[in-house]
mmCIF file of C-alpha atoms and ligand atoms in Angstrom:
data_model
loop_
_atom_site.group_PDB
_atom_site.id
_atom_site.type_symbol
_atom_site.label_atom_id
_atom_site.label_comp_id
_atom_site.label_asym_id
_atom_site.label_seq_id
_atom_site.Cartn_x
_atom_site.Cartn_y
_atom_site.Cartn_z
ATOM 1 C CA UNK U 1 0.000 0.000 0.000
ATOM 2 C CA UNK U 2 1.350 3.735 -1.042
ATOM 3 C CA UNK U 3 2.414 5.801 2.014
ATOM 4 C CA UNK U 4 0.814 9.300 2.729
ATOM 5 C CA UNK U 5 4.178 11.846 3.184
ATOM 6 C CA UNK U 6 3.335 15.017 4.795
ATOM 7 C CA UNK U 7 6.431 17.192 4.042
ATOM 8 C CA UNK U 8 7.176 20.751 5.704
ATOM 9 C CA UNK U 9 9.418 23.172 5.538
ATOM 10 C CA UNK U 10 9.577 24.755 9.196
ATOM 11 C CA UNK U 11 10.931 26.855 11.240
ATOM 12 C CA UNK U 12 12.474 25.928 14.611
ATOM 13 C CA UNK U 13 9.551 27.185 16.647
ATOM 14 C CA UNK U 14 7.218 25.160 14.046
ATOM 15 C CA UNK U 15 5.939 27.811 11.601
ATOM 16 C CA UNK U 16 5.464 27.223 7.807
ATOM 17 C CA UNK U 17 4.319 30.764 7.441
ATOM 18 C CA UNK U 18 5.228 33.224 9.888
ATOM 19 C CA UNK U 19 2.823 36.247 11.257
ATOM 20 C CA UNK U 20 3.162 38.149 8.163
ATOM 21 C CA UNK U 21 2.367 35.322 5.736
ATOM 22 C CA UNK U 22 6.269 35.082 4.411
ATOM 23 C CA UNK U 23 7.865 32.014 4.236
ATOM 24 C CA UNK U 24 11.343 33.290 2.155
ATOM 25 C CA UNK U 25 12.982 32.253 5.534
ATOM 26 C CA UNK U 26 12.430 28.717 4.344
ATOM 27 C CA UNK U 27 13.774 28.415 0.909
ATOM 28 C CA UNK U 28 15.941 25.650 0.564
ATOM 29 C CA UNK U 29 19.534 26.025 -0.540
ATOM 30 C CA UNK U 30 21.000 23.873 -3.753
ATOM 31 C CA UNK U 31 21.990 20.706 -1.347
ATOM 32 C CA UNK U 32 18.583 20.625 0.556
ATOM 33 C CA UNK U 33 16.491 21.432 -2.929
ATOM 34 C CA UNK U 34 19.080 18.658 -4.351
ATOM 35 C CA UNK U 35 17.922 16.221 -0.735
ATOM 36 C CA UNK U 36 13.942 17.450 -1.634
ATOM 37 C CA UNK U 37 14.320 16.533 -5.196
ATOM 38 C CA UNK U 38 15.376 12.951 -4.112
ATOM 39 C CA UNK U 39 12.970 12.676 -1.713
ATOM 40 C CA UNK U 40 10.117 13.884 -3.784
ATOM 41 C CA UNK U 41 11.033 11.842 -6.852
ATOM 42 C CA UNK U 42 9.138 8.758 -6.317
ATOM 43 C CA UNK U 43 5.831 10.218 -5.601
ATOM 44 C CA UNK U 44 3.013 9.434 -7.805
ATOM 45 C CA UNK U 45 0.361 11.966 -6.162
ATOM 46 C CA UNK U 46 0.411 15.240 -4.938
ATOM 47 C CA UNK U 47 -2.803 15.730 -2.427
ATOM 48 C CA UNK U 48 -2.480 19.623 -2.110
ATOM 49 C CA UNK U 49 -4.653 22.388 0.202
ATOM 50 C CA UNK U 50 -5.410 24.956 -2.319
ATOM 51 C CA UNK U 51 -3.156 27.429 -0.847
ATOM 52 C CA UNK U 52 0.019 25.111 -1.069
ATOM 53 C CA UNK U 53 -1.348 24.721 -5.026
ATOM 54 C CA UNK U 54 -1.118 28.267 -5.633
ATOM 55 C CA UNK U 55 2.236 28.267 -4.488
ATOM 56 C CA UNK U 56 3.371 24.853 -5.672
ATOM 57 C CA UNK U 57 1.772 25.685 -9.660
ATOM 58 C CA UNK U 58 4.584 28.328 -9.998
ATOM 59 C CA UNK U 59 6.440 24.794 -11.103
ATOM 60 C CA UNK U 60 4.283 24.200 -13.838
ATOM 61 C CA UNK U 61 5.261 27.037 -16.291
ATOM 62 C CA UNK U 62 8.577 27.909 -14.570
ATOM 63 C CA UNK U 63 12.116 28.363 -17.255
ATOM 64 C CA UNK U 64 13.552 25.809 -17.405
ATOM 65 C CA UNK U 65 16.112 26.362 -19.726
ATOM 66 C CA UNK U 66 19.808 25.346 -19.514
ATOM 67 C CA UNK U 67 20.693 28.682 -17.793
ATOM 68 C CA UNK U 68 18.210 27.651 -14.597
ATOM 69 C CA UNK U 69 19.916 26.146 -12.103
ATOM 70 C CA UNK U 70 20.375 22.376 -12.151
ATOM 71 C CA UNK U 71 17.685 21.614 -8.607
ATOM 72 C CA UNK U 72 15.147 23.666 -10.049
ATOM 73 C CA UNK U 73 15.267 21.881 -13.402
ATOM 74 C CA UNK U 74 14.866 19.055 -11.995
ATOM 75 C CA UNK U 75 12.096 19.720 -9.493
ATOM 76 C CA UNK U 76 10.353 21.147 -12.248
ATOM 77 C CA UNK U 77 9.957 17.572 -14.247
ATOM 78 C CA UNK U 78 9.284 15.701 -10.780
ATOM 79 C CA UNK U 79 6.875 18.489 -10.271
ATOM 80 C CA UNK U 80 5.204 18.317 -13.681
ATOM 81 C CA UNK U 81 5.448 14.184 -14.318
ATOM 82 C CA UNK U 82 2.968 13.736 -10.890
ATOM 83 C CA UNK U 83 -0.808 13.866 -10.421
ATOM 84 C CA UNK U 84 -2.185 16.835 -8.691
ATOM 85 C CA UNK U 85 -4.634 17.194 -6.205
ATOM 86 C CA UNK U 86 -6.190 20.423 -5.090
ATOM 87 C CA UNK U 87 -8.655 20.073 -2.373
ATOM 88 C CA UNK U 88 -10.485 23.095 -2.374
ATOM 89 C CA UNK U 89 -14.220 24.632 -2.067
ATOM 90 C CA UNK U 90 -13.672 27.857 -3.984
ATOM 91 C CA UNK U 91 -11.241 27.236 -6.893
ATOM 92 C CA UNK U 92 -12.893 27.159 -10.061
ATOM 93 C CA UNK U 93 -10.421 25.054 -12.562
ATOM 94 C CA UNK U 94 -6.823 24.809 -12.135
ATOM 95 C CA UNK U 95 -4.100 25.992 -13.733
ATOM 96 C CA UNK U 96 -1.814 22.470 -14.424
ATOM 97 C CA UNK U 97 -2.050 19.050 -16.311
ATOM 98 C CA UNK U 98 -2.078 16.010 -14.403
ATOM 99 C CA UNK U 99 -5.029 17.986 -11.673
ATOM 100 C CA UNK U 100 -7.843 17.555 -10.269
ATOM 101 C CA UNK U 101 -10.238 19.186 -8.096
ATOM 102 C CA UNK U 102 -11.904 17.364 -5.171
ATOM 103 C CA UNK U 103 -14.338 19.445 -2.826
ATOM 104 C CA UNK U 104 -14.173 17.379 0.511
ATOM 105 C CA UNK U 105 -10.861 15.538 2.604
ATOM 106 C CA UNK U 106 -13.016 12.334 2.476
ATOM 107 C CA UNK U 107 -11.067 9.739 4.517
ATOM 108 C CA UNK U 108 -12.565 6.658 2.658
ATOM 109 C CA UNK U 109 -11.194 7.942 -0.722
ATOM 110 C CA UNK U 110 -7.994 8.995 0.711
ATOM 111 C CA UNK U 111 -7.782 5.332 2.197
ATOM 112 C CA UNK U 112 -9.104 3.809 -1.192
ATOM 113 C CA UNK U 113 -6.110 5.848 -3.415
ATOM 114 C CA UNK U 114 -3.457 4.804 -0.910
ATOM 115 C CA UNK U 115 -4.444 0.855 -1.622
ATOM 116 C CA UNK U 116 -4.609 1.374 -5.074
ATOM 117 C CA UNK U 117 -1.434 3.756 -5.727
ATOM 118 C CA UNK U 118 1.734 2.233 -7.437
ATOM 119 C CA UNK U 119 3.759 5.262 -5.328
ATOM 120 C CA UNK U 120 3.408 6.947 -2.297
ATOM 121 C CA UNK U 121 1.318 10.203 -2.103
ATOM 122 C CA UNK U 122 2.675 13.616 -0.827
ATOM 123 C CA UNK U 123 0.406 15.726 0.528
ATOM 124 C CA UNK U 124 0.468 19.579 1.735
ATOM 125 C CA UNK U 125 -0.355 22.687 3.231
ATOM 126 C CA UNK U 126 -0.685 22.802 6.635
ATOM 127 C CA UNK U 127 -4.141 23.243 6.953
ATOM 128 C CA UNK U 128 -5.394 20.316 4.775
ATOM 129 C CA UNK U 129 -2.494 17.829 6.387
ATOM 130 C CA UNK U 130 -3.229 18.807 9.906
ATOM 131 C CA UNK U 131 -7.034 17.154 8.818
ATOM 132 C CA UNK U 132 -5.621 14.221 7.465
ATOM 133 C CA UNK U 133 -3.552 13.860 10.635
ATOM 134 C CA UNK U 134 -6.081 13.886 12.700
ATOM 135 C CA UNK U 135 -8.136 11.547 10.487
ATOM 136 C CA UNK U 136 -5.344 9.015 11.060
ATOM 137 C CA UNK U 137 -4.859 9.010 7.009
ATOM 138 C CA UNK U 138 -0.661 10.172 7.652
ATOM 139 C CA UNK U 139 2.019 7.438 7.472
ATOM 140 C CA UNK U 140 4.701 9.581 7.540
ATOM 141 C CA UNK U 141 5.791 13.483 8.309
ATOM 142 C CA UNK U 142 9.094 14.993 6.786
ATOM 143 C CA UNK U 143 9.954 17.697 8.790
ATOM 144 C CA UNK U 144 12.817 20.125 7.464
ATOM 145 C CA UNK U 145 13.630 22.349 10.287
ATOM 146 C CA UNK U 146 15.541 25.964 9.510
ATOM 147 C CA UNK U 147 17.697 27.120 12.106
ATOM 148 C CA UNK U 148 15.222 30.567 12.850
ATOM 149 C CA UNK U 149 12.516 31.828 15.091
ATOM 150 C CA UNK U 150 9.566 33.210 13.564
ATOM 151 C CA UNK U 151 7.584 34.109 17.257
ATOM 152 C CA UNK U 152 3.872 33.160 15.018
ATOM 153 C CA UNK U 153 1.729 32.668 11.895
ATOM 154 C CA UNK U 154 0.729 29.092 10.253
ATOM 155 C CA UNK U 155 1.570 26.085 12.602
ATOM 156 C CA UNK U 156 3.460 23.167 10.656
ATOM 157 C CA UNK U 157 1.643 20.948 13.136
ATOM 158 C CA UNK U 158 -2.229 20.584 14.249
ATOM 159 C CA UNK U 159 -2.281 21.923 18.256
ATOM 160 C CA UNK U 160 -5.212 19.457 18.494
ATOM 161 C CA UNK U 161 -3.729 16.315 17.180
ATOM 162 C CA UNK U 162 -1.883 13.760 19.471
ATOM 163 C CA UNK U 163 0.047 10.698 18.205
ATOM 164 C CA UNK U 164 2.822 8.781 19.311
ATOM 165 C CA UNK U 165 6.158 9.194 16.320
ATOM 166 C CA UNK U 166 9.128 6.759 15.782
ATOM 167 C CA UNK U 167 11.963 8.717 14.474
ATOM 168 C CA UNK U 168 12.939 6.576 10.901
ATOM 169 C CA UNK U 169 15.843 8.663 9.923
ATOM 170 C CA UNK U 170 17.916 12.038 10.277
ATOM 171 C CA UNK U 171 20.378 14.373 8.600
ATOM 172 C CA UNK U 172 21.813 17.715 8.786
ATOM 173 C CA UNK U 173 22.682 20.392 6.074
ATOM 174 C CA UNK U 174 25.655 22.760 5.946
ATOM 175 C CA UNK U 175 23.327 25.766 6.300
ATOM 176 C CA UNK U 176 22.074 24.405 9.475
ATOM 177 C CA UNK U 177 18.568 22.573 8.236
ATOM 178 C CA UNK U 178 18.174 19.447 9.990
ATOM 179 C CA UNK U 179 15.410 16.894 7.811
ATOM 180 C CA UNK U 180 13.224 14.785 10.479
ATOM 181 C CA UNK U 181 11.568 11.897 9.155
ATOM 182 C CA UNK U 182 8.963 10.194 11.619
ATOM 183 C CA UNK U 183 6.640 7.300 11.174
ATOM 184 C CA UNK U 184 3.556 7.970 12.551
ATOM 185 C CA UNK U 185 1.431 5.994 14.505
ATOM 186 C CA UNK U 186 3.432 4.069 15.935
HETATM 187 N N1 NAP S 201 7.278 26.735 4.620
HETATM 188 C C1 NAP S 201 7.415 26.723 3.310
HETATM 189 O O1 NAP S 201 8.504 26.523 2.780
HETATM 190 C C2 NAP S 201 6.240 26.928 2.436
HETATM 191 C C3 NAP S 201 6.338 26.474 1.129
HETATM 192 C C4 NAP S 201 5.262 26.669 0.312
HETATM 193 C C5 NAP S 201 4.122 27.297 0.775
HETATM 194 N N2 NAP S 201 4.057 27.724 2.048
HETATM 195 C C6 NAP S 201 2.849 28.407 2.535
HETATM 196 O O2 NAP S 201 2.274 27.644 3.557
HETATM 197 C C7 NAP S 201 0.873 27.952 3.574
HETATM 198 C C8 NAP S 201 0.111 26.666 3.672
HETATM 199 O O3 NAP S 201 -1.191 26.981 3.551
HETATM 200 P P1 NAP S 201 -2.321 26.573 4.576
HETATM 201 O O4 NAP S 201 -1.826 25.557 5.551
HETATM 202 O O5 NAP S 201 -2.925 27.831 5.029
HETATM 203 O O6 NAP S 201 -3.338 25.976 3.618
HETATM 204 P P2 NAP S 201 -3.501 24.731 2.664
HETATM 205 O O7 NAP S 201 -3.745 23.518 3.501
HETATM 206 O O8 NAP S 201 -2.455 24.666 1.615
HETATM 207 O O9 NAP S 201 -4.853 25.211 1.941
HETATM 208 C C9 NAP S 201 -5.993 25.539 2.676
HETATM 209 C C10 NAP S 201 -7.163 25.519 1.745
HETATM 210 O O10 NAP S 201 -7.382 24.178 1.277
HETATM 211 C C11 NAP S 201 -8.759 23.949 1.124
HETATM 212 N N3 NAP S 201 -9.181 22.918 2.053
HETATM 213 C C12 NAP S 201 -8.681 22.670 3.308
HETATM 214 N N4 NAP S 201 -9.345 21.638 3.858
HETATM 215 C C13 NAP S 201 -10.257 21.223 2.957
HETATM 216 C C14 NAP S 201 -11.230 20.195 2.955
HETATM 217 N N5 NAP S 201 -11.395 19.378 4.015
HETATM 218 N N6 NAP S 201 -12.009 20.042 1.873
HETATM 219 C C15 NAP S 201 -11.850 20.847 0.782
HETATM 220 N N7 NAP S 201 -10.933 21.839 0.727
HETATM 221 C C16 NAP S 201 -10.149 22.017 1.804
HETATM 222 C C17 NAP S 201 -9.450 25.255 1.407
HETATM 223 O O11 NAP S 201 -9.474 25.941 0.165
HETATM 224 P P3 NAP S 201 -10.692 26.928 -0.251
HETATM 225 O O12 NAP S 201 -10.534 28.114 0.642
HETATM 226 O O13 NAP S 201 -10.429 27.196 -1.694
HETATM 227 O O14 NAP S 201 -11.949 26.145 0.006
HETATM 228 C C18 NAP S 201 -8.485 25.933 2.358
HETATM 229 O O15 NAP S 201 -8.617 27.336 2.395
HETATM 230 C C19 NAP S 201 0.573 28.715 2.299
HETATM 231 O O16 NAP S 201 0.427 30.065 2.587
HETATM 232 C C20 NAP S 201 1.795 28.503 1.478
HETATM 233 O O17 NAP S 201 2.029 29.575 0.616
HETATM 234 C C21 NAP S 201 5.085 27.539 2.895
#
């Protein structure tokens, strides 16, 4: 059975978005981007919030000519080769191939995909994972955590969700990200 990933890039205190909605604090460097790419590479499904979308589609039309540097080429075709998505009320079409729409985080067809996916699913924004958390849908959380303080704004991690973690595997990065990668559920 595919694996549900949530993946966020934090900061220490646990923001993905700090008070005044930026998140620039959080871009990854070329050898994290390079460790993302690597990680994201075998996922077949991309279950996205529609505000990580919006902020995700940049990927589908980005340059990605031989003057782009080499992580962003690349995440660009691992971005563009998986299915999409978008769980949203409000959107009215999307703007990528490979997408589609679905209006409700219903756990039976989250649990049916997952039996019936040749590769594990992604899935992201906060908001929408901190639901499937607590609907006992996540297998696994990928935590990048950036060596800052933001004091507020858009918590990487439901304050209403408890569950026990077994830590699966851990690195560090030479500009002080350490990745986190925790089974859930244990
Ligand atoms: N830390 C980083 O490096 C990083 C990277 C990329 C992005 N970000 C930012 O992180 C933020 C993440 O966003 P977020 O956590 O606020 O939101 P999100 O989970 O990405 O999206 C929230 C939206 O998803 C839809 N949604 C949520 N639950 C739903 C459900 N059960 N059924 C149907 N639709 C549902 C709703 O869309 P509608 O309102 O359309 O109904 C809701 O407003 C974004 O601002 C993003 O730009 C951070």
């Amino acid at each position: 059975m595919a694996k549900l990933i949530y993946s966020a890039i934090t900061s220490l205190d646990g923001y993905v978005e700090d008070a005044a909605g930026n998140f620039d604090w959080g871009a990854p460097d070329r050898e994290v981007h390079a460790f993302i790419n690597d990680l994201e590479r075998p996922i077949g499904t991309y279950l996205y919030g529609r505000r990580m979308y919006e902020t995700m589609v940049y990927w589908e039309s980005v340059d990605t000519g031989p003057d782009q540097p080499a992580v962003s080429r690349d995440f660009a075709e691992i971005w563009r080769a998986a299915e999409k998505i978008v769980y949203s009320r409000t959107l009215p079409t999307v703007a990528s191939a490979k997408t589609r729409i679905e209006r409700e985080l219903d756990p039976e067809t989250v649990r049916r995909l997952k039996e019936a996916a040749p590769a594990d699913i992604s899935i992201g924004g906060a908001e929408l994972a901190g639901q499937a958390l607590a609907l006992g849908l996540v297998d696994e959380c990928h935590l990048f955590l950036g060596p800052i303080l933001v004091g507020g704004g858009k918590r990487a991690l439901p304050d209403t969700v408890g569950a026990q973690l077994e830590l699966l595997d851990e690195r560090r990065f030479g500009n002080g990200v350490v990745h986190l990668r925790y089974r859930v559920g244990v």
